[in-house]
Amino acid sequence: MKINVLYQSDDNYALVGLNSIVSLIENNQHYKQINIFYISDNITSDNQQKMLRIVKAYSYVKLIFIDADRYVKRLKELNVSSWNNRIVTWCKLLAIADIDIEENMLLYINPHTIINNKLDSLFEVNLGDSVMACVADLSIRERNVVIGHTAFDEYYNCGLMLINYAVWKKEKLTEYCIDRLKIKSDYPIVDQDFCNDVFFGRIQKLPFDTFVFDTLYTIKFSSLFLKVMNLNADNYYSIKEVKSGLVSPKIVYSTFRGTGNPWEVANKAPLKNLWNKYMVDIEMDRRPNSKTFFKRQLYTFFPTIILIGRRISERIKYYKISKR
């Protein structure tokens, strides 16, 4: 069986993405072929060669770089919102239709991830006429008002997107995305808000263990976190699903880094050992960001107080928005 996987990043996260790729390959050696498409936003030639050199050791894996320049140019014309002053996160939505594959599914994975298991169950999902399948996001649902939805509506994380490639091509969804961005492009959580808005009702929910967030709250304070954030079986997952999913997650995602990036030395991410496991042959700068030292200390010593404070402030914020 052949699978097709899509990544994207700028040079800052190229080697972090390589770590994810190595974990993907190591845990999925039973596939006949793995095609990895990597949208490169100015990844240096040196880092591209590092990535190709490591992947070359696996005869059944092909790494194909896609230059992001033309997508970035078009996205700037559409005046899309940025994330950390970058717009590369949007590129995948324009690039999907240009990827030439015969299979009906394309799996997008954020580079800040570790693939911890076989991906068979993902590629066996029946997408029907859904545009994609994702896991539910762990944000408070009151913020749905930002995209014109209600607190009772589902909201998904787009760090993992099992894309229905056949439907995407048939319905010309890249063109549809461009048309919608001409109408509205200022989404706060960029392409994630956009997908939850324009593909509302056509995103299928994946099991919790498919894509687990490596955060202090979801791992060590899961019960408290769900209670404080008002997340439950209806709008997220049940506590039973969360607890069982943490035992053997298929993909681990570093999305919240209050305790440091898991690939950095001296970080306190709950599942940091998974990142270390696949870094043996990857030469990268693992020094922690000195600017985040104070933040890391706060989250280390006062995690529950910060969680509750954040929840209260966000509830007030989104309540005000809903009343406008």
Coordinates of C-alpha atoms in Angstrom, one line a residue:
M1 CA 0.0 0.0 0.0
K2 CA 1.1 3.5 -0.8
I3 CA 0.4 6.6 1.4
N4 CA 0.8 10.3 0.8
V5 CA 1.8 12.7 3.5
L6 CA 2.1 16.5 3.4
Y7 CA 4.2 18.8 5.6
Q8 CA 5.0 22.5 5.5
S9 CA 7.2 25.0 7.3
D10 CA 9.8 27.7 6.9
D11 CA 13.5 27.1 7.7
N12 CA 13.0 27.6 11.5
Y13 CA 11.1 24.3 11.8
A14 CA 12.6 22.3 8.9
L15 CA 14.7 20.1 11.2
V16 CA 11.8 19.8 13.7
G17 CA 9.8 18.6 10.7
L18 CA 12.6 16.1 9.9
N19 CA 12.3 14.7 13.4
S20 CA 8.6 14.1 12.7
I21 CA 9.4 12.5 9.3
V22 CA 11.9 10.1 10.9
S23 CA 9.3 9.0 13.4
L24 CA 6.7 8.6 10.7
I25 CA 9.1 6.4 8.7
E26 CA 10.3 4.3 11.6
N27 CA 6.8 3.4 12.7
N28 CA 5.4 2.7 9.3
Q29 CA 7.9 0.5 7.6
H30 CA 5.2 -1.9 6.5
Y31 CA 4.1 0.4 3.7
K32 CA 5.3 -0.3 0.2
Q33 CA 5.8 3.4 -0.5
I34 CA 5.6 6.6 1.5
N35 CA 5.5 9.8 -0.5
I36 CA 6.3 12.9 1.6
F37 CA 5.5 16.3 0.1
Y38 CA 7.1 19.2 2.0
I39 CA 6.0 22.7 1.2
S40 CA 9.2 24.8 1.7
D41 CA 9.0 28.4 2.7
N42 CA 12.6 29.4 2.1
I43 CA 14.2 26.3 3.7
T44 CA 17.9 26.6 3.1
S45 CA 19.7 24.3 0.6
D46 CA 21.8 23.0 3.5
N47 CA 18.7 21.9 5.6
Q48 CA 17.0 20.4 2.5
Q49 CA 20.1 18.4 1.9
K50 CA 20.2 17.2 5.6
M51 CA 16.6 16.1 5.2
L52 CA 17.2 14.3 1.9
R53 CA 20.3 12.6 3.2
I54 CA 18.5 11.0 6.1
V55 CA 15.4 10.1 4.2
K56 CA 17.6 8.5 1.4
A57 CA 18.4 5.7 3.8
Y58 CA 14.8 4.4 3.4
S59 CA 14.3 2.9 -0.1
Y60 CA 10.5 3.0 0.1
V61 CA 10.3 6.7 1.0
K62 CA 10.4 9.7 -1.4
L63 CA 10.7 13.3 -0.1
I64 CA 9.5 15.9 -2.6
F65 CA 10.0 19.6 -1.8
I66 CA 7.4 22.1 -3.1
D67 CA 8.4 25.7 -3.3
A68 CA 6.0 27.9 -1.4
D69 CA 6.9 31.2 -3.2
R70 CA 3.9 31.3 -5.6
Y71 CA 1.5 30.3 -2.9
V72 CA 2.8 33.0 -0.5
K73 CA 2.6 35.6 -3.2
R74 CA -1.1 34.7 -3.9
L75 CA -1.9 34.6 -0.2
K76 CA -0.4 38.1 0.3
E77 CA -2.6 39.3 -2.6
L78 CA -5.6 37.8 -0.7
N79 CA -4.4 39.7 2.5
V80 CA -4.7 36.6 4.7
S81 CA -4.0 37.0 8.4
S82 CA -0.6 35.9 9.7
W83 CA 0.5 33.5 12.5
N84 CA 3.6 34.7 14.3
N85 CA 4.2 37.1 11.3
R86 CA 4.2 34.2 8.8
I87 CA 1.6 33.0 6.4
V88 CA 3.1 29.6 5.4
T89 CA 0.4 27.9 7.4
W90 CA -2.1 28.8 4.7
C91 CA -0.1 27.3 1.8
K92 CA -1.4 23.8 2.0
L93 CA -4.9 24.9 1.1
L94 CA -3.6 26.2 -2.3
A95 CA -1.1 23.4 -2.8
I96 CA -3.3 20.4 -2.4
A97 CA -4.7 20.5 -5.9
D98 CA -1.2 20.7 -7.4
I99 CA -0.1 17.5 -5.7
D100 CA -0.3 14.7 -8.3
I101 CA -1.3 11.5 -6.6
E102 CA -3.6 8.5 -7.6
E103 CA -4.8 7.8 -4.1
N104 CA -8.0 9.3 -2.6
M105 CA -6.5 10.6 0.6
L106 CA -3.7 12.9 1.5
L107 CA -2.6 13.3 5.2
Y108 CA -1.4 16.7 6.3
I109 CA 0.7 16.6 9.5
N110 CA 2.1 19.7 11.4
P111 CA 5.9 19.4 11.7
H112 CA 5.7 19.8 15.5
T113 CA 4.7 16.2 15.9
I114 CA 5.9 12.7 16.6
I115 CA 4.3 9.8 14.9
N116 CA 4.2 7.2 17.6
N117 CA 2.4 4.3 15.9
K118 CA 1.2 2.8 12.6
L119 CA -1.1 5.0 10.6
D120 CA -3.2 2.2 9.1
S121 CA -6.4 3.1 11.0
L122 CA -6.2 6.7 9.6
F123 CA -6.0 5.6 6.0
E124 CA -8.8 3.2 6.5
V125 CA -11.3 5.9 7.5
N126 CA -14.3 6.2 5.3
L127 CA -14.5 9.9 4.5
G128 CA -17.7 9.7 2.4
D129 CA -18.3 13.2 1.1
S130 CA -16.5 14.9 4.0
V131 CA -13.8 17.3 3.0
M132 CA -11.5 16.2 5.7
A133 CA -11.3 14.5 9.1
C134 CA -9.6 16.1 12.2
V135 CA -9.6 15.8 15.9
A136 CA -11.6 18.2 18.1
D137 CA -9.6 21.2 19.3
L138 CA -9.1 21.8 23.0
S139 CA -9.9 25.5 22.9
I140 CA -13.0 26.8 24.7
R141 CA -16.0 26.7 22.5
E142 CA -17.1 30.3 23.4
R143 CA -14.5 31.5 20.9
N144 CA -16.6 30.1 18.1
V145 CA -18.3 33.5 18.0
V146 CA -15.1 34.8 16.4
I147 CA -16.0 32.9 13.2
G148 CA -19.7 33.4 13.5
H149 CA -20.6 30.1 15.1
T150 CA -22.0 29.2 18.5
A151 CA -20.5 27.7 21.6
F152 CA -22.5 24.5 20.8
D153 CA -20.8 24.0 17.4
E154 CA -17.9 21.7 17.0
Y155 CA -14.5 23.1 16.4
Y156 CA -11.5 21.1 15.0
N157 CA -7.8 21.3 15.1
C158 CA -6.0 21.5 11.8
G159 CA -2.6 20.3 12.9
L160 CA -3.7 17.0 11.4
M161 CA -6.0 16.9 8.4
L162 CA -6.9 13.7 6.7
I163 CA -7.9 15.3 3.4
N164 CA -10.4 13.7 1.0
Y165 CA -8.3 14.3 -2.0
A166 CA -10.8 12.9 -4.4
V167 CA -13.5 15.3 -3.2
W168 CA -11.0 18.2 -3.1
K169 CA -10.2 17.7 -6.8
K170 CA -13.7 16.9 -7.9
E171 CA -15.2 20.0 -6.2
K172 CA -12.3 22.2 -7.1
L173 CA -11.9 23.2 -3.5
T174 CA -8.7 25.2 -3.9
E175 CA -10.6 27.6 -6.2
Y176 CA -13.4 27.6 -3.6
C177 CA -11.0 28.5 -0.9
I178 CA -9.6 31.4 -2.9
D179 CA -13.1 32.7 -3.6
R180 CA -14.0 32.5 0.1
L181 CA -10.7 34.3 1.1
K182 CA -11.7 37.2 -1.3
I183 CA -14.7 37.6 0.9
K184 CA -13.1 37.2 4.3
S185 CA -9.4 36.5 5.1
D186 CA -8.8 38.0 8.6
Y187 CA -9.2 34.8 10.7
P188 CA -7.4 35.1 14.1
I189 CA -6.3 31.4 14.1
V190 CA -5.6 31.6 10.4
D191 CA -6.4 28.6 8.3
Q192 CA -7.8 26.6 11.2
D193 CA -10.6 29.1 11.8
F194 CA -11.0 29.3 8.0
C195 CA -11.5 25.6 7.6
N196 CA -13.9 25.4 10.6
D197 CA -15.9 28.2 9.0
V198 CA -16.1 27.3 5.3
F199 CA -16.1 23.5 5.7
F200 CA -18.6 23.6 8.6
G201 CA -20.6 20.3 8.6
R202 CA -18.1 18.6 6.3
I203 CA -15.3 17.8 8.8
Q204 CA -15.4 14.3 10.3
K205 CA -14.3 13.8 13.9
L206 CA -11.3 11.5 14.4
P207 CA -10.8 9.5 17.7
F208 CA -8.9 11.3 20.5
D209 CA -5.9 9.0 20.4
T210 CA -5.2 9.9 16.7
F211 CA -3.7 13.3 17.6
V212 CA -2.8 13.9 21.2
F213 CA -1.7 17.4 22.4
D214 CA 1.6 17.2 24.4
T215 CA 0.7 19.8 27.0
L216 CA 1.0 20.0 30.7
Y217 CA -2.8 20.3 31.0
T218 CA -3.9 17.5 28.7
I219 CA -1.4 15.0 30.1
K220 CA -1.1 15.8 33.8
F221 CA -4.3 17.7 34.6
S222 CA -6.7 16.3 32.0
S223 CA -9.7 16.0 34.3
L224 CA -9.3 19.6 35.7
F225 CA -8.6 20.9 32.2
L226 CA -11.8 19.5 30.7
K227 CA -13.8 20.9 33.6
V228 CA -12.3 24.4 33.6
M229 CA -12.5 24.6 29.8
N230 CA -16.1 23.3 29.8
L231 CA -15.2 20.5 27.3
N232 CA -17.2 17.3 27.4
A233 CA -18.2 14.3 25.4
D234 CA -20.6 16.5 23.3
N235 CA -18.1 19.1 22.2
Y236 CA -14.8 17.4 22.7
Y237 CA -14.2 13.8 24.0
S238 CA -15.3 12.0 27.2
I239 CA -12.8 11.7 30.1
K240 CA -12.8 8.0 29.4
E241 CA -11.7 8.6 25.8
V242 CA -9.0 11.0 26.9
K243 CA -7.6 8.7 29.6
S244 CA -7.5 5.7 27.3
G245 CA -6.1 7.7 24.4
L246 CA -3.2 9.0 26.5
V247 CA -2.0 5.4 27.0
S248 CA -0.9 4.9 23.3
P249 CA -1.3 8.0 21.1
K250 CA -0.8 7.5 17.4
I251 CA 0.5 11.1 16.8
V252 CA 1.7 13.5 19.5
Y253 CA 1.5 17.2 18.8
S254 CA 3.4 20.0 20.5
T255 CA 1.0 22.9 20.3
F256 CA 1.3 24.6 23.7
R257 CA 4.9 25.3 24.8
G258 CA 4.6 26.9 28.2
T259 CA 7.1 24.4 29.6
G260 CA 9.4 24.7 26.6
N261 CA 9.6 23.1 23.2
P262 CA 9.9 19.3 23.6
W263 CA 12.9 19.2 21.2
E264 CA 14.9 21.7 23.3
V265 CA 17.2 20.7 26.1
A266 CA 16.0 21.3 29.7
N267 CA 12.3 21.4 28.6
K268 CA 9.6 19.9 30.8
A269 CA 7.1 18.8 28.1
P270 CA 5.3 15.6 29.4
L271 CA 6.2 13.5 26.4
K272 CA 9.7 15.0 25.6
N273 CA 11.3 11.5 25.5
L274 CA 9.5 10.8 22.3
W275 CA 11.2 13.7 20.6
N276 CA 14.6 12.6 21.9
K277 CA 14.1 9.1 20.6
Y278 CA 14.2 10.2 16.9
M279 CA 16.8 12.9 17.1
V280 CA 19.9 10.7 17.2
D281 CA 21.1 11.5 13.7
I282 CA 19.7 15.1 13.4
E283 CA 22.0 18.0 13.9
M284 CA 20.0 20.9 15.1
D285 CA 20.2 23.8 17.6
R286 CA 18.3 22.5 20.7
R287 CA 19.1 25.4 23.0
P288 CA 16.0 26.8 24.8
N289 CA 14.8 30.3 23.9
S290 CA 16.1 32.6 26.6
K291 CA 13.1 34.9 26.1
T292 CA 10.7 32.2 27.4
F293 CA 12.6 31.4 30.6
F294 CA 10.2 33.4 32.9
K295 CA 7.1 31.9 31.1
R296 CA 8.5 28.4 31.6
Q297 CA 8.9 29.0 35.3
L298 CA 5.4 30.3 35.7
Y299 CA 3.8 27.3 34.0
T300 CA 6.1 24.9 36.0
F301 CA 5.1 26.3 39.4
F302 CA 1.6 27.7 38.9
P303 CA -0.1 25.7 36.2
T304 CA -3.6 25.4 37.6
I305 CA -3.8 29.1 38.7
I306 CA -2.8 30.2 35.1
L307 CA -5.3 27.8 33.6
I308 CA -8.2 29.1 35.6
G309 CA -7.1 32.7 35.1
R310 CA -6.9 32.2 31.3
R311 CA -10.3 30.6 31.3
I312 CA -11.9 33.5 33.1
S313 CA -10.3 36.1 30.9
E314 CA -11.2 34.3 27.7
R315 CA -14.8 33.8 28.8
I316 CA -15.1 37.6 29.4
K317 CA -13.5 38.4 26.1
Y318 CA -15.7 36.2 24.0
Y319 CA -18.8 37.1 25.9
K320 CA -18.2 40.7 24.9
I321 CA -17.7 39.7 21.3
S322 CA -21.0 37.8 21.3
K323 CA -22.8 40.9 22.5
R324 CA -21.6 43.2 19.7

